Amino acid sequence: MGLKFRPWPASAIAPSALQIVLNEILINDRRTVVEFGSGLSTLYLAKALDGVGGRLVSVENNAEWAALVRTWLREEGLEGAVELIIAPMGPCKMGLGGLEWYDSSAVASAIDGLEIDCVLVDGPIAYREEVALSRYPALPLLKDNLAKQHAVFLDDASRAGEQKVLELWSDLLGIKFDCFPALGDIARGITGPAFESRP
């Protein structure tokens, strides 16, 4: 995609999983994307959306990391394609078992009036057992802003916590999620007609 190479840390979304998301945006004409957890994915999503006149809202709780991502975006000339929101972790009424989540008021303000047709959830951290369900609030909060036809992605989908989150999201939205463990361990749920977007 013409971006400068940057080291790909183990904690980042797998390239094969990101490819599925990028395909979804370009093949199925997604234009308003929200991601939870900024990083290398932010650059590639911004690049894809910038080319088609789309918009990305990226939510990040770590201000220092967000500053680095902003530097990368500026180096690529993509700062205008992204609204990068710093939303510190804190109490969340939609959290399960009292788990913290991103500042809900900051997220709600960022998505106000948007019709979101693609969501990528790769944050906050959920690899420890005590925070395994920490990614759940994303869809309850975004639910009323989702377009009639939309796609939702959850990274690290094979973990027990994410499997439970997918089960709860499926009940909430009435959609089926497919998991792709061999393609970066990402799950995808789609409403409405869509062309196949897997690699």
mmCIF file of C-alpha atoms in Angstrom:
data_model
loop_
_atom_site.group_PDB
_atom_site.id
_atom_site.type_symbol
_atom_site.label_atom_id
_atom_site.label_comp_id
_atom_site.label_asym_id
_atom_site.label_seq_id
_atom_site.Cartn_x
_atom_site.Cartn_y
_atom_site.Cartn_z
ATOM 1 C CA MET A 1 0.000 0.000 0.000
ATOM 2 C CA GLY A 2 3.011 2.262 -0.309
ATOM 3 C CA LEU A 3 3.625 2.701 3.410
ATOM 4 C CA LYS A 4 7.045 2.879 5.015
ATOM 5 C CA PHE A 5 7.987 -0.416 6.659
ATOM 6 C CA ARG A 6 7.848 -0.429 10.435
ATOM 7 C CA PRO A 7 8.624 -3.397 12.701
ATOM 8 C CA TRP A 8 5.548 -5.541 13.335
ATOM 9 C CA PRO A 9 5.379 -6.400 17.077
ATOM 10 C CA ALA A 10 3.913 -9.687 18.263
ATOM 11 C CA SER A 11 1.153 -7.786 20.076
ATOM 12 C CA ALA A 12 -0.107 -6.189 16.849
ATOM 13 C CA ILE A 13 -2.888 -7.651 14.717
ATOM 14 C CA ALA A 14 -1.484 -10.310 12.375
ATOM 15 C CA PRO A 15 -0.914 -9.155 8.778
ATOM 16 C CA SER A 16 -3.214 -11.906 7.482
ATOM 17 C CA ALA A 17 -5.992 -10.748 9.802
ATOM 18 C CA LEU A 18 -5.500 -7.113 8.832
ATOM 19 C CA GLN A 19 -5.705 -8.144 5.181
ATOM 20 C CA ILE A 20 -9.217 -9.526 5.790
ATOM 21 C CA VAL A 21 -10.278 -6.196 7.308
ATOM 22 C CA LEU A 22 -8.742 -4.180 4.467
ATOM 23 C CA ASN A 23 -10.401 -6.435 1.897
ATOM 24 C CA GLU A 24 -13.709 -5.896 3.670
ATOM 25 C CA ILE A 25 -13.335 -2.131 3.441
ATOM 26 C CA LEU A 26 -12.396 -2.101 -0.234
ATOM 27 C CA ILE A 27 -14.544 -4.958 -1.560
ATOM 28 C CA ASN A 28 -17.711 -4.180 0.390
ATOM 29 C CA ASP A 29 -17.430 -0.402 0.257
ATOM 30 C CA ARG A 30 -17.118 0.293 3.988
ATOM 31 C CA ARG A 31 -16.607 4.001 4.584
ATOM 32 C CA THR A 32 -16.925 4.719 8.321
ATOM 33 C CA VAL A 33 -14.650 2.553 10.438
ATOM 34 C CA VAL A 34 -14.085 2.521 14.193
ATOM 35 C CA GLU A 35 -11.153 0.641 15.706
ATOM 36 C CA PHE A 36 -10.347 0.009 19.345
ATOM 37 C CA GLY A 37 -6.608 -0.231 19.919
ATOM 38 C CA SER A 38 -4.375 1.955 17.744
ATOM 39 C CA GLY A 39 -1.132 0.920 16.104
ATOM 40 C CA LEU A 40 0.093 -0.345 12.755
ATOM 41 C CA SER A 41 -3.489 -1.227 11.857
ATOM 42 C CA THR A 42 -4.334 2.480 12.107
ATOM 43 C CA LEU A 43 -1.875 3.308 9.334
ATOM 44 C CA TYR A 44 -3.194 0.683 6.942
ATOM 45 C CA LEU A 45 -6.844 1.392 7.659
ATOM 46 C CA ALA A 46 -6.217 5.110 7.194
ATOM 47 C CA LYS A 47 -4.424 4.486 3.909
ATOM 48 C CA ALA A 48 -7.279 2.366 2.554
ATOM 49 C CA LEU A 49 -9.963 4.811 3.676
ATOM 50 C CA ASP A 50 -8.059 7.880 2.504
ATOM 51 C CA GLY A 51 -8.048 6.439 -0.994
ATOM 52 C CA VAL A 52 -11.830 6.113 -1.103
ATOM 53 C CA GLY A 53 -12.870 9.157 0.905
ATOM 54 C CA GLY A 54 -13.666 7.197 4.054
ATOM 55 C CA ARG A 55 -13.232 8.014 7.718
ATOM 56 C CA LEU A 56 -11.474 6.252 10.597
ATOM 57 C CA VAL A 57 -12.040 6.802 14.300
ATOM 58 C CA SER A 58 -9.318 5.113 16.334
ATOM 59 C CA VAL A 59 -9.648 4.744 20.115
ATOM 60 C CA GLU A 60 -6.547 4.397 22.290
ATOM 61 C CA ASN A 61 -6.053 4.581 26.051
ATOM 62 C CA ASN A 62 -2.266 5.075 26.117
ATOM 63 C CA ALA A 63 -1.404 8.716 25.383
ATOM 64 C CA GLU A 64 2.301 8.026 24.716
ATOM 65 C CA TRP A 65 1.489 5.268 22.236
ATOM 66 C CA ALA A 66 -1.129 7.493 20.585
ATOM 67 C CA ALA A 67 1.520 10.202 20.147
ATOM 68 C CA LEU A 68 3.772 7.710 18.347
ATOM 69 C CA VAL A 69 0.926 6.603 16.080
ATOM 70 C CA ARG A 70 0.197 10.258 15.298
ATOM 71 C CA THR A 71 3.848 10.679 14.307
ATOM 72 C CA TRP A 72 3.566 7.730 11.939
ATOM 73 C CA LEU A 73 0.367 9.142 10.451
ATOM 74 C CA ARG A 74 2.030 12.524 9.941
ATOM 75 C CA GLU A 75 5.030 10.886 8.259
ATOM 76 C CA GLU A 76 2.641 9.159 5.840
ATOM 77 C CA GLY A 77 0.522 12.267 5.230
ATOM 78 C CA LEU A 78 -2.499 10.506 6.717
ATOM 79 C CA GLU A 79 -3.219 12.576 9.833
ATOM 80 C CA GLY A 80 -6.279 14.082 8.143
ATOM 81 C CA ALA A 81 -7.798 10.642 7.525
ATOM 82 C CA VAL A 82 -7.989 9.640 11.208
ATOM 83 C CA GLU A 83 -9.624 10.948 14.324
ATOM 84 C CA LEU A 84 -7.431 9.409 17.019
ATOM 85 C CA ILE A 85 -9.214 9.545 20.367
ATOM 86 C CA ILE A 86 -7.352 9.212 23.659
ATOM 87 C CA ALA A 87 -9.821 7.543 26.029
ATOM 88 C CA PRO A 88 -8.228 6.480 29.335
ATOM 89 C CA MET A 89 -9.393 3.295 31.015
ATOM 90 C CA GLY A 90 -12.003 3.719 33.703
ATOM 91 C CA PRO A 91 -15.317 2.436 35.080
ATOM 92 C CA CYS A 92 -17.859 1.431 32.443
ATOM 93 C CA LYS A 93 -21.514 0.654 33.102
ATOM 94 C CA MET A 94 -21.493 -1.752 30.148
ATOM 95 C CA GLY A 95 -18.426 -3.619 31.412
ATOM 96 C CA LEU A 96 -18.816 -7.179 32.606
ATOM 97 C CA GLY A 97 -17.946 -7.973 36.216
ATOM 98 C CA GLY A 98 -16.862 -4.423 36.914
ATOM 99 C CA LEU A 99 -14.121 -4.470 34.276
ATOM 100 C CA GLU A 100 -12.789 -1.126 33.121
ATOM 101 C CA TRP A 101 -13.047 0.055 29.520
ATOM 102 C CA TYR A 102 -12.195 3.112 27.488
ATOM 103 C CA ASP A 103 -13.708 6.400 28.703
ATOM 104 C CA SER A 104 -17.259 5.856 27.434
ATOM 105 C CA SER A 105 -18.071 9.562 27.218
ATOM 106 C CA ALA A 106 -15.040 10.203 24.991
ATOM 107 C CA VAL A 107 -15.998 7.316 22.701
ATOM 108 C CA ALA A 108 -19.659 8.343 22.587
ATOM 109 C CA SER A 109 -18.682 11.900 21.673
ATOM 110 C CA ALA A 110 -16.393 10.680 18.877
ATOM 111 C CA ILE A 111 -19.077 8.519 17.252
ATOM 112 C CA ASP A 112 -21.971 10.931 17.736
ATOM 113 C CA GLY A 113 -23.922 11.173 14.481
ATOM 114 C CA LEU A 114 -21.845 8.546 12.675
ATOM 115 C CA GLU A 115 -23.290 5.634 10.739
ATOM 116 C CA ILE A 116 -20.613 3.024 11.321
ATOM 117 C CA ASP A 117 -20.270 0.230 8.778
ATOM 118 C CA CYS A 118 -17.083 -1.465 9.996
ATOM 119 C CA VAL A 119 -15.661 -2.093 13.476
ATOM 120 C CA LEU A 120 -12.304 -3.594 14.461
ATOM 121 C CA VAL A 121 -11.880 -4.500 18.126
ATOM 122 C CA ASP A 122 -8.271 -5.155 19.113
ATOM 123 C CA GLY A 123 -8.273 -3.456 22.501
ATOM 124 C CA PRO A 124 -8.148 -2.998 25.351
ATOM 125 C CA ILE A 125 -5.776 -5.753 26.478
ATOM 126 C CA ALA A 126 -7.601 -8.986 27.281
ATOM 127 C CA TYR A 127 -4.906 -11.673 27.392
ATOM 128 C CA ARG A 128 -4.903 -11.984 31.177
ATOM 129 C CA GLU A 129 -7.638 -14.083 32.775
ATOM 130 C CA GLU A 130 -8.818 -11.290 35.051
ATOM 131 C CA VAL A 131 -9.517 -8.999 32.053
ATOM 132 C CA ALA A 132 -10.531 -11.678 29.538
ATOM 133 C CA LEU A 133 -13.940 -10.066 28.891
ATOM 134 C CA SER A 134 -12.697 -6.480 28.741
ATOM 135 C CA ARG A 135 -13.543 -6.019 25.046
ATOM 136 C CA TYR A 136 -17.261 -6.656 25.448
ATOM 137 C CA PRO A 137 -18.500 -3.010 25.812
ATOM 138 C CA ALA A 138 -17.496 -2.027 22.257
ATOM 139 C CA LEU A 139 -20.662 -3.264 20.586
ATOM 140 C CA PRO A 140 -23.180 -2.326 23.275
ATOM 141 C CA LEU A 141 -21.849 1.219 23.017
ATOM 142 C CA LEU A 142 -21.720 1.312 19.199
ATOM 143 C CA LYS A 143 -24.925 -0.648 18.610
ATOM 144 C CA ASP A 144 -27.219 2.320 17.921
ATOM 145 C CA ASN A 145 -24.686 3.858 15.517
ATOM 146 C CA LEU A 146 -24.185 0.766 13.373
ATOM 147 C CA ALA A 147 -25.302 1.010 9.761
ATOM 148 C CA LYS A 148 -27.941 -1.466 8.599
ATOM 149 C CA GLN A 149 -25.217 -3.291 6.679
ATOM 150 C CA HIS A 150 -21.991 -3.564 8.636
ATOM 151 C CA ALA A 151 -19.036 -5.777 9.497
ATOM 152 C CA VAL A 152 -17.563 -6.399 12.945
ATOM 153 C CA PHE A 153 -14.114 -7.886 13.578
ATOM 154 C CA LEU A 154 -12.614 -9.170 16.839
ATOM 155 C CA ASP A 155 -8.920 -9.990 17.026
ATOM 156 C CA ASP A 156 -7.488 -12.875 19.100
ATOM 157 C CA ALA A 157 -10.743 -14.714 18.549
ATOM 158 C CA SER A 158 -9.624 -18.154 19.709
ATOM 159 C CA ARG A 159 -9.049 -17.111 23.308
ATOM 160 C CA ALA A 160 -11.685 -18.191 25.813
ATOM 161 C CA GLY A 161 -12.566 -14.634 26.770
ATOM 162 C CA GLU A 162 -13.036 -13.546 23.169
ATOM 163 C CA GLN A 163 -15.161 -16.632 22.476
ATOM 164 C CA LYS A 164 -17.495 -15.584 25.301
ATOM 165 C CA VAL A 165 -17.558 -12.004 24.001
ATOM 166 C CA LEU A 166 -18.470 -13.254 20.520
ATOM 167 C CA GLU A 167 -21.294 -15.319 22.005
ATOM 168 C CA LEU A 168 -22.668 -12.269 23.810
ATOM 169 C CA TRP A 169 -22.258 -10.033 20.753
ATOM 170 C CA SER A 170 -24.042 -12.582 18.589
ATOM 171 C CA ASP A 171 -27.023 -12.511 20.954
ATOM 172 C CA LEU A 172 -26.917 -8.709 21.081
ATOM 173 C CA LEU A 173 -26.775 -8.108 17.324
ATOM 174 C CA GLY A 174 -28.419 -11.265 16.045
ATOM 175 C CA ILE A 175 -25.514 -12.082 13.731
ATOM 176 C CA LYS A 176 -23.219 -15.071 13.337
ATOM 177 C CA PHE A 177 -19.482 -14.702 13.755
ATOM 178 C CA ASP A 178 -17.023 -16.781 11.747
ATOM 179 C CA CYS A 179 -13.557 -17.387 13.179
ATOM 180 C CA PHE A 180 -10.406 -17.720 11.085
ATOM 181 C CA PRO A 181 -7.668 -19.163 13.351
ATOM 182 C CA ALA A 182 -5.374 -19.859 10.407
ATOM 183 C CA LEU A 183 -5.721 -16.305 9.107
ATOM 184 C CA GLY A 184 -4.450 -14.317 12.053
ATOM 185 C CA ASP A 185 -7.026 -15.561 14.574
ATOM 186 C CA ILE A 186 -9.687 -12.988 13.717
ATOM 187 C CA ALA A 187 -13.477 -13.310 13.859
ATOM 188 C CA ARG A 188 -15.917 -11.587 11.520
ATOM 189 C CA GLY A 189 -19.646 -10.954 11.652
ATOM 190 C CA ILE A 190 -21.536 -9.358 8.761
ATOM 191 C CA THR A 191 -25.086 -8.101 8.271
ATOM 192 C CA GLY A 192 -26.613 -7.698 4.838
ATOM 193 C CA PRO A 193 -25.239 -8.864 1.492
ATOM 194 C CA ALA A 194 -21.473 -8.810 1.118
ATOM 195 C CA PHE A 195 -18.904 -10.206 -1.278
ATOM 196 C CA GLU A 196 -16.365 -12.633 0.177
ATOM 197 C CA SER A 197 -13.519 -10.589 1.635
ATOM 198 C CA ARG A 198 -11.156 -13.258 2.937
ATOM 199 C CA PRO A 199 -7.703 -13.540 1.281
#
